[in-house]
XYZ file of N, CA and C in Angstrom:
744
model
N 29.820 -23.401 -40.342
C 30.383 -24.155 -38.805
C 31.502 -23.075 -39.262
N 32.599 -23.695 -38.238
C 33.863 -22.427 -37.791
C 35.288 -23.198 -39.282
N 35.825 -22.414 -39.640
C 36.932 -22.585 -40.746
C 37.636 -23.548 -39.697
N 38.771 -24.705 -40.015
C 40.181 -24.837 -39.590
C 40.757 -23.835 -40.262
N 41.301 -22.945 -38.536
C 42.713 -22.174 -38.894
C 43.783 -22.775 -39.525
N 44.627 -22.464 -39.720
C 46.312 -22.406 -39.691
C 47.335 -22.173 -39.000
N 47.549 -22.927 -38.348
C 48.328 -22.630 -36.904
C 49.803 -22.929 -37.409
N 50.661 -21.740 -36.504
C 52.264 -21.586 -36.433
C 53.095 -22.384 -35.277
N 52.219 -23.175 -34.234
C 52.510 -23.989 -33.738
C 53.497 -23.559 -32.466
N 53.525 -21.980 -32.630
C 54.571 -21.329 -31.207
C 53.166 -21.302 -29.924
N 55.083 -22.134 -29.089
C 53.665 -22.207 -27.144
C 52.923 -20.525 -27.294
N 52.150 -20.576 -26.979
C 51.900 -18.611 -26.601
C 51.502 -19.089 -24.821
N 51.065 -18.189 -23.920
C 50.551 -18.071 -23.030
C 49.001 -18.069 -22.866
N 48.473 -18.692 -22.224
C 46.914 -19.502 -22.329
C 46.296 -18.347 -21.359
N 45.607 -16.923 -21.471
C 44.261 -16.380 -20.452
C 43.654 -16.829 -20.276
N 43.211 -16.436 -19.013
C 42.641 -17.073 -17.676
C 40.955 -16.777 -18.434
N 40.823 -16.260 -19.071
C 39.367 -15.779 -20.159
C 39.207 -17.177 -20.613
N 40.394 -17.530 -21.208
C 40.068 -19.047 -22.230
C 39.831 -20.453 -21.579
N 40.657 -20.432 -20.018
C 40.828 -21.947 -19.238
C 39.189 -21.499 -18.814
N 38.197 -20.349 -18.040
C 37.457 -19.824 -17.935
C 36.020 -20.731 -18.964
N 36.413 -20.486 -20.094
C 35.314 -20.832 -21.589
C 35.695 -22.673 -21.511
N 37.036 -22.661 -21.378
C 37.366 -24.316 -21.430
C 36.238 -25.302 -20.108
N 36.198 -24.459 -19.196
C 35.605 -25.384 -17.950
C 34.364 -25.514 -18.235
N 33.214 -24.321 -18.670
C 32.047 -24.437 -19.532
C 31.841 -25.867 -20.589
N 32.752 -26.164 -20.944
C 32.212 -27.264 -21.922
C 32.696 -28.562 -22.024
N 32.059 -29.812 -21.822
C 32.036 -31.230 -21.812
C 33.352 -31.733 -23.267
N 34.500 -32.017 -21.820
C 35.794 -32.708 -22.345
C 35.542 -33.539 -23.851
N 33.741 -34.184 -23.690
C 33.863 -35.268 -25.365
C 34.323 -34.207 -26.613
N 33.484 -32.724 -26.216
C 33.411 -31.483 -27.087
C 34.420 -31.239 -27.443
N 35.713 -30.912 -26.292
C 36.755 -30.337 -26.582
C 37.523 -31.656 -27.459
N 37.412 -33.040 -27.078
C 38.446 -33.949 -27.860
C 38.119 -33.873 -28.983
N 36.344 -33.475 -29.870
C 36.256 -33.365 -31.022
C 36.445 -32.438 -31.834
N 37.192 -31.277 -31.112
C 37.419 -30.258 -31.583
C 38.759 -30.120 -31.643
N 39.424 -31.101 -30.534
C 40.966 -31.558 -31.151
C 41.131 -32.587 -32.036
N 40.167 -32.899 -32.503
C 40.309 -34.339 -33.230
C 40.565 -33.761 -34.513
N 39.158 -31.946 -34.711
C 38.949 -31.549 -35.803
C 40.277 -30.370 -36.307
N 40.907 -30.451 -35.114
C 41.855 -29.572 -35.684
C 43.468 -30.403 -36.308
N 43.439 -31.637 -35.998
C 44.458 -32.774 -36.179
C 45.265 -32.707 -35.367
N 44.358 -33.184 -34.149
C 45.444 -33.872 -32.771
C 44.530 -34.856 -32.287
N 44.759 -35.389 -32.750
C 43.720 -36.511 -32.101
C 44.230 -37.623 -30.966
N 45.908 -37.440 -31.078
C 46.704 -37.807 -29.517
C 46.373 -37.291 -28.813
N 45.139 -36.462 -27.847
C 45.101 -35.575 -26.903
C 45.112 -36.735 -25.692
N 44.394 -37.825 -25.491
C 43.744 -38.132 -24.152
C 44.411 -38.762 -23.415
N 44.309 -38.273 -22.060
C 45.217 -39.253 -20.833
C 44.780 -40.786 -19.949
N 45.040 -41.381 -21.066
C 44.111 -42.688 -21.031
C 44.964 -42.897 -19.798
N 43.548 -43.185 -18.918
C 43.677 -44.558 -17.772
C 43.597 -43.424 -16.472
N 43.909 -42.248 -17.237
C 43.924 -40.847 -15.679
C 42.838 -40.974 -15.538
N 42.180 -41.017 -13.992
C 40.674 -41.053 -13.343
C 40.282 -39.943 -12.635
N 39.686 -39.282 -12.191
C 38.847 -38.400 -11.650
C 38.712 -39.014 -10.129
N 39.425 -38.258 -9.161
C 39.506 -38.889 -7.833
C 38.839 -37.140 -6.845
N 38.296 -36.177 -7.630
C 37.364 -35.292 -6.723
C 36.382 -35.058 -7.659
N 35.057 -36.298 -7.750
C 34.346 -35.912 -8.703
C 33.472 -35.247 -8.638
N 32.568 -34.953 -9.726
C 32.633 -32.906 -9.926
C 32.926 -31.661 -9.850
N 34.247 -32.600 -10.574
C 35.068 -30.902 -10.462
C 35.838 -30.948 -12.456
N 35.074 -29.761 -12.296
C 35.791 -29.130 -14.145
C 37.033 -28.713 -13.975
N 38.347 -29.347 -14.860
C 39.507 -28.226 -14.748
C 40.010 -27.955 -15.876
N 40.604 -26.757 -16.108
C 41.085 -26.138 -17.275
C 42.028 -25.064 -17.199
N 43.101 -25.848 -17.223
C 44.537 -25.572 -16.176
C 45.621 -25.200 -17.247
N 47.172 -24.458 -16.696
C 47.929 -24.453 -17.852
C 48.767 -25.410 -17.261
N 49.549 -26.552 -17.718
C 50.222 -27.669 -16.772
C 51.543 -26.943 -16.709
N 51.920 -27.438 -15.807
C 53.242 -27.364 -15.098
C 53.625 -28.606 -14.583
N 55.255 -28.577 -15.608
C 55.323 -30.480 -15.404
C 56.374 -31.002 -14.734
N 56.239 -32.488 -14.646
C 57.174 -32.715 -13.317
C 57.689 -34.233 -13.755
N 58.898 -34.481 -14.087
C 59.208 -36.324 -14.841
C 59.402 -36.878 -13.466
N 59.356 -38.226 -13.655
C 59.900 -38.874 -12.093
C 60.919 -39.663 -13.413
N 62.251 -39.840 -12.775
C 62.991 -41.682 -13.528
C 63.059 -42.428 -12.606
N 63.553 -43.788 -13.072
C 63.933 -44.994 -12.453
C 64.584 -44.713 -10.875
N 64.821 -45.413 -10.062
C 65.622 -44.676 -8.953
C 67.061 -45.904 -8.984
N 68.237 -44.597 -9.026
C 69.645 -45.257 -8.860
C 70.472 -44.484 -8.614
N 71.320 -45.001 -7.547
C 72.850 -43.981 -7.093
C 72.847 -42.645 -7.594
N 73.400 -42.811 -8.986
C 74.055 -41.963 -9.565
C 72.729 -40.368 -9.910
N 71.617 -41.156 -10.177
C 70.362 -40.269 -10.564
C 70.128 -39.295 -9.389
N 69.885 -40.403 -8.251
C 69.575 -39.784 -6.629
C 70.948 -38.878 -6.501
N 72.035 -39.173 -6.397
C 73.244 -38.042 -6.030
C 73.254 -37.038 -6.949
N 72.599 -36.474 -8.068
C 72.844 -35.676 -8.559
C 71.358 -34.789 -8.799
N 70.065 -35.448 -8.344
C 68.841 -34.774 -8.030
C 68.869 -33.863 -6.486
N 68.745 -32.575 -6.729
C 68.584 -31.642 -5.952
C 67.946 -32.114 -4.770
N 68.175 -31.830 -3.337
C 66.857 -32.113 -2.785
C 65.899 -30.913 -1.859
N 65.411 -31.555 -0.153
C 64.723 -30.364 0.354
C 64.009 -29.457 -0.366
N 64.133 -28.208 -0.361
C 63.396 -27.102 -0.925
C 64.094 -26.905 -2.168
N 64.812 -27.141 -2.680
C 65.805 -27.010 -4.130
C 65.335 -27.777 -4.903
N 64.595 -28.862 -4.318
C 64.588 -30.419 -6.042
C 63.000 -30.022 -6.793
N 63.366 -30.655 -7.857
C 62.657 -30.337 -8.952
C 61.436 -30.349 -8.891
N 60.761 -31.347 -7.471
C 58.931 -31.479 -7.603
C 58.620 -29.932 -6.927
N 59.733 -29.159 -6.014
C 59.681 -27.785 -5.283
C 59.429 -27.032 -6.234
N 60.082 -27.165 -7.038
C 60.178 -26.050 -8.413
C 58.852 -26.148 -9.258
N 58.840 -27.542 -8.961
C 57.626 -27.540 -9.948
C 56.577 -27.186 -9.636
N 56.078 -27.042 -8.262
C 54.822 -26.750 -7.604
C 54.816 -25.933 -6.892
N 56.405 -24.928 -7.154
C 56.292 -23.330 -6.978
C 56.011 -22.255 -8.562
N 56.041 -23.582 -9.548
C 55.451 -22.344 -10.770
C 53.762 -22.864 -10.522
N 53.004 -23.412 -10.402
C 51.921 -23.780 -9.886
C 51.099 -22.482 -9.032
N 50.668 -21.589 -10.011
C 49.283 -20.851 -9.293
C 47.890 -20.849 -9.854
N 47.429 -19.378 -9.515
C 46.047 -19.747 -10.207
C 45.782 -20.257 -11.325
N 45.118 -20.974 -11.944
C 45.251 -21.304 -13.562
C 46.055 -22.505 -13.539
N 47.208 -23.321 -13.055
C 48.015 -23.829 -13.184
C 47.608 -25.340 -12.730
N 47.882 -26.135 -13.372
C 47.823 -27.659 -12.725
C 48.600 -28.370 -13.066
N 49.483 -28.813 -11.869
C 50.807 -29.670 -11.680
C 50.886 -31.311 -12.253
N 51.574 -31.664 -13.795
C 51.295 -32.985 -13.943
C 52.183 -33.191 -14.120
N 52.186 -34.448 -13.769
C 53.164 -35.241 -12.985
C 53.539 -37.219 -14.307
N 54.391 -37.136 -14.203
C 55.020 -38.359 -15.202
C 55.691 -39.238 -14.247
N 54.809 -40.472 -13.639
C 55.112 -41.573 -12.755
C 55.541 -42.911 -13.669
N 55.726 -42.801 -14.729
C 55.283 -43.618 -15.446
C 54.551 -45.107 -15.813
N 53.101 -44.517 -14.710
C 51.955 -45.235 -14.837
C 51.963 -46.261 -13.118
N 52.892 -45.883 -12.870
C 53.100 -46.714 -11.433
C 52.348 -47.006 -10.620
N 51.481 -48.120 -10.278
C 50.890 -48.137 -8.797
C 51.099 -47.652 -7.918
N 52.120 -47.991 -6.943
C 52.657 -47.905 -5.372
C 53.585 -46.607 -5.635
N 54.097 -46.186 -6.809
C 54.731 -44.820 -6.377
C 53.800 -43.672 -6.638
N 54.221 -42.260 -5.909
C 52.816 -41.210 -5.709
C 53.942 -40.256 -5.864
N 53.432 -39.077 -6.457
C 53.599 -37.471 -6.741
C 53.963 -36.963 -5.193
N 53.670 -37.162 -4.642
C 53.734 -36.371 -3.078
C 52.420 -37.080 -2.113
N 52.719 -36.887 -1.371
C 51.068 -37.148 0.518
C 50.564 -35.581 0.399
N 50.026 -35.362 1.187
C 49.357 -34.069 1.738
C 50.260 -33.367 2.036
N 51.559 -33.464 2.699
C 52.559 -32.169 3.932
C 52.965 -31.227 2.156
N 53.381 -32.281 1.120
C 54.410 -31.822 0.124
C 53.520 -31.149 -0.708
N 52.342 -31.827 -1.118
C 50.715 -30.808 -1.506
C 50.502 -29.727 -0.759
N 50.804 -29.684 0.650
C 50.348 -28.366 0.655
C 50.701 -27.008 -0.120
N 51.765 -27.502 -0.488
C 52.254 -26.112 -1.476
C 51.311 -25.528 -3.084
N 50.226 -26.657 -3.225
C 49.882 -26.269 -4.369
C 48.480 -25.692 -3.453
N 48.443 -25.893 -2.722
C 47.299 -25.255 -1.850
C 47.633 -24.332 -1.486
N 48.110 -24.378 -0.724
C 48.652 -22.696 -0.567
C 48.670 -21.592 -1.635
N 49.192 -22.307 -2.841
C 49.623 -21.406 -4.432
C 48.270 -20.687 -5.084
N 47.343 -21.840 -4.026
C 46.058 -21.698 -5.106
C 46.271 -22.301 -6.943
N 47.040 -23.422 -6.561
C 46.630 -24.015 -7.655
C 45.999 -24.898 -8.302
N 45.045 -25.109 -8.988
C 43.826 -25.538 -9.802
C 43.970 -27.358 -9.786
N 45.686 -27.905 -9.859
C 44.796 -29.048 -10.015
C 46.539 -30.180 -9.850
N 45.975 -31.146 -9.720
C 47.293 -31.861 -10.064
C 46.514 -33.665 -10.898
N 47.531 -33.842 -12.090
C 47.559 -34.796 -12.747
C 48.699 -35.605 -12.998
N 48.254 -37.199 -12.101
C 49.288 -38.033 -11.577
C 49.619 -39.370 -12.869
N 50.439 -39.338 -13.615
C 50.510 -40.470 -13.710
C 51.536 -42.140 -13.211
N 50.626 -42.352 -12.334
C 51.068 -42.337 -10.862
C 49.701 -42.920 -10.141
N 50.363 -42.284 -9.195
C 50.056 -42.219 -7.730
C 49.101 -41.626 -7.190
N 48.499 -41.142 -6.682
C 47.900 -40.156 -5.055
C 48.227 -40.944 -3.953
N 48.649 -40.336 -3.045
C 48.012 -40.676 -1.711
C 47.747 -39.410 -0.487
N 47.512 -40.125 0.490
C 46.515 -39.077 1.612
C 45.936 -38.262 1.348
N 44.778 -39.189 -0.063
C 43.726 -38.188 -0.769
C 42.365 -37.471 0.073
N 42.361 -38.755 1.527
C 41.500 -38.192 2.741
C 41.470 -37.230 3.023
N 43.107 -37.320 3.104
C 43.290 -35.822 4.102
C 42.999 -34.407 3.202
N 43.340 -34.590 2.136
C 43.440 -33.661 1.106
C 42.023 -33.046 1.190
N 41.298 -34.248 0.722
C 39.864 -33.246 0.838
C 39.334 -32.972 2.570
N 39.594 -33.665 3.328
C 39.072 -33.314 4.300
C 39.794 -32.125 4.837
N 41.085 -32.008 4.747
C 41.384 -30.110 4.652
C 40.743 -29.702 3.910
N 40.289 -29.687 3.220
C 39.566 -28.772 2.126
C 40.780 -28.322 0.899
N 41.535 -29.285 0.504
C 43.046 -28.569 -0.037
C 42.077 -27.839 -1.758
N 41.681 -27.742 -1.566
C 40.832 -27.067 -2.810
C 41.419 -26.885 -4.790
N 41.886 -28.093 -4.684
C 42.282 -28.475 -6.198
C 41.397 -30.100 -6.948
N 41.873 -29.756 -7.570
C 41.076 -30.857 -8.324
C 42.743 -32.220 -8.859
N 41.664 -32.955 -8.106
C 43.137 -34.980 -8.531
C 42.656 -35.546 -9.276
N 43.438 -36.008 -10.082
C 43.061 -36.702 -11.671
C 44.701 -37.536 -11.410
N 44.234 -39.115 -11.445
C 45.259 -39.952 -11.122
C 45.314 -41.123 -11.640
N 46.029 -42.283 -12.276
C 46.033 -43.509 -12.435
C 45.260 -44.550 -11.142
N 46.153 -44.235 -9.880
C 45.489 -44.871 -9.052
C 45.861 -44.385 -7.727
N 45.390 -44.761 -6.283
C 45.551 -44.790 -5.381
C 46.554 -45.388 -4.815
N 47.547 -44.754 -3.460
C 48.055 -45.704 -2.569
C 48.623 -44.863 -1.597
N 48.580 -46.358 -0.308
C 49.109 -45.793 0.481
C 51.027 -45.285 0.930
N 51.987 -46.515 -0.339
C 53.188 -46.351 -0.354
C 54.035 -45.397 -0.472
N 55.233 -45.375 0.448
C 56.232 -44.235 1.009
C 57.282 -44.540 0.391
N 57.102 -45.525 0.097
C 58.552 -46.173 0.027
C 59.042 -46.529 -2.362
N 58.954 -45.154 -2.569
C 58.789 -45.517 -3.588
C 60.089 -46.075 -4.650
N 60.412 -45.933 -6.184
C 61.307 -46.460 -6.840
C 61.472 -45.615 -7.921
N 61.490 -44.360 -7.770
C 61.269 -43.309 -8.334
C 62.265 -42.470 -8.457
N 62.324 -41.321 -8.393
C 63.127 -39.962 -8.144
C 62.247 -38.825 -9.047
N 61.842 -37.934 -8.828
C 61.593 -36.496 -8.848
C 62.506 -36.236 -9.891
N 62.812 -35.772 -10.376
C 64.286 -35.739 -11.395
C 64.284 -34.084 -12.375
N 63.088 -34.100 -13.113
C 63.392 -32.961 -13.798
C 62.013 -32.695 -13.976
N 61.785 -31.188 -13.995
C 60.950 -30.189 -14.121
C 60.716 -29.017 -15.162
N 59.730 -28.786 -15.697
C 59.649 -27.594 -16.468
C 59.793 -28.150 -18.009
N 59.158 -29.457 -18.222
C 60.306 -29.669 -19.548
C 59.114 -30.319 -20.529
N 58.910 -30.929 -21.500
C 57.830 -32.193 -21.955
C 58.119 -33.390 -21.642
N 56.797 -33.736 -21.232
C 57.078 -35.498 -21.008
C 55.807 -35.867 -21.154
N 55.530 -37.155 -21.363
C 54.152 -37.875 -21.078
C 53.128 -37.932 -20.022
N 52.055 -38.008 -20.240
C 50.720 -38.281 -19.447
C 50.085 -39.442 -19.804
N 49.412 -40.368 -19.497
C 49.018 -41.456 -19.992
C 48.759 -41.053 -21.307
N 50.043 -41.334 -21.829
C 50.223 -41.614 -23.034
C 50.299 -40.044 -24.250
N 50.306 -39.272 -23.664
C 50.199 -37.865 -24.687
C 50.956 -36.924 -24.059
N 51.260 -36.267 -25.306
C 52.454 -35.825 -24.989
C 52.053 -33.925 -24.223
N 52.726 -33.667 -23.339
C 52.501 -32.522 -22.443
C 53.258 -31.478 -22.226
N 53.295 -30.143 -22.769
C 54.183 -29.443 -22.697
C 54.060 -28.439 -21.918
N 55.218 -27.893 -21.041
C 54.221 -26.633 -19.958
C 53.499 -25.925 -20.943
N 52.515 -25.039 -19.968
C 51.809 -24.386 -20.887
C 50.474 -24.816 -21.584
N 51.008 -26.036 -22.394
C 49.483 -26.687 -22.628
C 48.337 -26.547 -21.552
N 47.422 -26.615 -22.494
C 45.688 -26.765 -21.537
C 45.559 -28.028 -21.554
N 45.333 -28.614 -19.670
C 44.620 -29.795 -19.593
C 43.162 -29.598 -18.969
N 42.777 -29.878 -19.626
C 40.993 -30.098 -19.389
C 40.391 -31.505 -19.153
N 39.880 -31.574 -17.885
C 38.906 -32.721 -17.479
C 38.157 -32.855 -16.411
N 37.194 -33.471 -16.390
C 35.686 -33.473 -15.713
C 35.393 -34.706 -15.569
N 34.389 -35.300 -15.030
C 33.571 -36.766 -14.739
C 34.499 -37.875 -15.474
N 34.602 -37.227 -17.432
C 34.672 -38.531 -18.273
C 36.233 -38.604 -18.480
N 37.092 -37.805 -17.848
C 38.378 -38.185 -18.019
C 39.229 -37.218 -18.617
N 40.604 -36.778 -19.420
C 41.355 -35.850 -19.185
C 41.678 -35.778 -20.792
N 41.881 -34.542 -21.143
C 42.980 -34.532 -22.300
C 43.293 -33.185 -22.367
N 44.625 -32.975 -23.324
C 45.292 -32.125 -23.468
C 44.950 -31.167 -25.247
N 45.437 -29.922 -24.436
C 44.768 -28.890 -25.960
C 46.586 -28.191 -26.251
N 47.462 -28.504 -27.222
C 47.919 -27.591 -27.176
C 48.100 -26.094 -26.704
N 48.831 -25.441 -26.567
C 48.553 -23.663 -26.432
C 48.490 -23.637 -27.470
N 49.009 -22.775 -28.357
C 48.422 -22.730 -29.440
C 47.393 -22.842 -30.350
N 46.659 -23.826 -30.093
C 45.259 -24.600 -30.204
C 43.990 -23.661 -29.391
N 44.518 -23.747 -28.507
C 43.463 -23.387 -27.263
C 42.603 -22.104 -27.621
N 42.894 -21.431 -28.326
C 41.798 -20.481 -27.971
C 41.231 -20.897 -29.885
N 41.257 -21.603 -30.575
C 40.312 -22.274 -32.019
C 39.403 -23.255 -31.625
N 40.230 -24.039 -30.390
C 39.760 -25.252 -29.716
C 38.317 -24.586 -28.980
N 38.530 -23.495 -28.401
C 37.564 -23.218 -27.681
C 36.495 -22.365 -28.144
N 36.662 -21.795 -29.260
C 35.560 -21.311 -30.256
C 34.247 -22.050 -31.167
N 35.584 -23.453 -31.532
C 35.074 -23.981 -32.305
C 34.176 -25.278 -31.705
N 34.805 -25.450 -29.937
C 33.792 -26.424 -28.877
C 32.395 -25.670 -28.440
N 32.522 -24.215 -27.913
C 31.312 -23.294 -27.849
C 30.327 -23.396 -28.958
N 30.847 -23.740 -29.910
C 29.691 -22.849 -31.232
C 29.594 -24.759 -31.256
N 29.704 -25.975 -31.262
C 29.041 -26.942 -31.589
C 28.428 -27.230 -30.375
N 28.814 -26.857 -28.997
C 27.611 -26.952 -27.968
C 25.854 -26.166 -27.916
N 26.848 -24.805 -28.267
C 25.386 -24.397 -29.075
C 24.303 -25.271 -29.929
N 25.093 -25.193 -30.825
C 24.113 -25.860 -31.912
C 23.498 -27.167 -31.305
N 24.016 -27.388 -30.971
C 23.499 -28.888 -30.476
C 22.505 -28.422 -29.201
N 22.942 -27.553 -28.417
C 21.483 -27.261 -27.536
C 20.803 -26.944 -28.298
N 20.844 -26.118 -29.701
C 19.606 -25.619 -30.247
C 18.886 -27.431 -31.162
N 19.648 -27.891 -31.149
C 18.884 -29.103 -31.909
C 17.955 -29.663 -31.022
N 18.591 -30.312 -30.162
C 17.830 -30.625 -28.610
C 16.514 -29.602 -28.584
N 16.985 -28.257 -28.604
C 15.414 -27.720 -28.535
C 14.390 -28.161 -29.570
N 14.658 -28.134 -30.847
C 13.821 -28.203 -31.996
C 13.527 -29.528 -31.794
N 14.035 -30.815 -31.118
C 13.972 -32.660 -31.432
C 12.677 -32.527 -30.134
N 12.596 -31.476 -29.427
C 11.524 -31.569 -27.780
C 10.271 -30.840 -28.649
N 10.769 -29.374 -29.045
C 9.539 -29.327 -29.474
C 8.600 -29.603 -30.354
N 9.189 -30.207 -31.668
C 8.626 -31.057 -32.584
C 8.320 -32.690 -31.950
N 9.354 -33.211 -31.189
C 8.716 -34.300 -30.236
C 8.985 -35.715 -31.527
N 10.200 -34.716 -32.330
C 11.091 -36.322 -33.447
C 11.610 -36.841 -32.587
N 12.592 -37.792 -33.597
C 13.388 -38.592 -33.489
C 14.824 -37.750 -33.884
N 15.691 -37.750 -32.895
C 16.801 -37.004 -33.014
C 17.326 -37.630 -34.179
N 17.490 -38.442 -35.353
C 17.902 -38.484 -36.366
C 17.611 -37.309 -37.748
N 16.328 -36.569 -37.087
C 15.855 -35.899 -38.009
C 17.248 -34.085 -38.070
N 17.498 -34.347 -37.050
C 18.477 -32.715 -37.099
C 19.517 -33.517 -36.644
N 19.851 -34.797 -36.209
C 21.572 -34.854 -35.893
C 22.321 -35.927 -36.637
N 23.093 -35.680 -37.024
C 23.966 -34.889 -36.590
C 24.381 -33.521 -37.367
N 24.551 -32.351 -36.467
C 24.278 -31.012 -36.966
C 24.906 -30.626 -38.533
N 24.112 -30.328 -39.821
C 24.636 -30.078 -40.890
C 24.979 -28.383 -41.151
N 25.817 -28.376 -42.054
C 25.925 -27.240 -42.612
C 24.907 -26.176 -42.198
N 23.815 -26.528 -43.117
C 22.853 -25.601 -42.810
C 22.124 -25.429 -41.124
N 21.956 -25.978 -40.418
C 21.900 -25.942 -39.052
C 22.348 -24.942 -38.412
N 23.776 -25.189 -39.040
C 24.851 -24.141 -38.023
C 24.388 -23.187 -38.821
N 24.077 -22.821 -39.818
C 23.496 -21.557 -40.382
C 22.317 -20.587 -40.140
N 21.236 -21.680 -39.537
C 20.327 -21.627 -38.664
C 20.160 -21.454 -37.315
N 21.162 -21.659 -36.474
C 21.251 -21.598 -35.687
C 22.242 -19.711 -35.521
N 23.133 -19.795 -36.292
C 23.962 -18.684 -35.672
C 22.443 -17.458 -36.519
N 21.167 -17.534 -37.247
C 20.472 -16.792 -38.058
C 19.452 -16.507 -36.359
N 19.069 -17.793 -35.652
C 18.328 -17.626 -34.577
C 19.419 -16.809 -33.550
N 20.054 -17.104 -33.256
C 21.411 -16.510 -32.569
C 21.285 -15.129 -32.286
N 21.474 -14.387 -33.742
C 21.321 -12.864 -33.661
C 19.487 -12.421 -33.757
N 18.724 -13.235 -34.259
C 17.537 -12.856 -33.499
C 17.193 -12.431 -32.259
N 17.293 -13.335 -31.438
C 17.542 -13.692 -30.076
C 18.623 -12.414 -29.233
N 19.298 -11.948 -30.495
C 20.551 -10.665 -29.299
C 21.483 -11.539 -28.490
N 22.013 -12.956 -28.737
C 22.843 -13.983 -28.119
C 24.089 -13.406 -27.931
């Protein structure tokens, strides 16, 4: 089994190669890797997939909504210079907009017109601790990005204001810092700190390989899974030998 590394915990720019590798790994395995490395609070609780079958692994670009009040509304810039458009402007290929709307069922991150910016920028997705609106239009017009949210809504009269961007936020009860890796599939969504992402991928990749080898042995021998599962250290060593013999 891979050794657990020592991290300096400084944010890093996660390369596309790591993101591509993460897309091949189930979120359950990524979750186990995060727990192994001492980061169990990585699950974005209550965030559901609204574009089923879409796998996501992308760098977080953050946006925080605050409760509506005259003074905050007066302070926040409007139009193209508002925090929401700055946040979406940071999103390109390999990036996902992550919005904290405090889990409110009626407040939406945006509708199809605003979210067109993400589509034009070829962003990978949007994660919303709140609601998504105009999902049907986004699907019909093939915006081309993954959507995860707590709710779906038609409301256009919000009680929050998009107030801050490119800061640390919460989403589904997990801490999200700009540049962290958001990983999602139909099972759910989680966050991998940027400084942990490469090692998490290495651990998760080996874990998947060993489990696939275990399933291969179970099928070949027609035995109960308990004979080989969960994999032991010896099984990891056996797989390393077999992998080398197979030239993999």
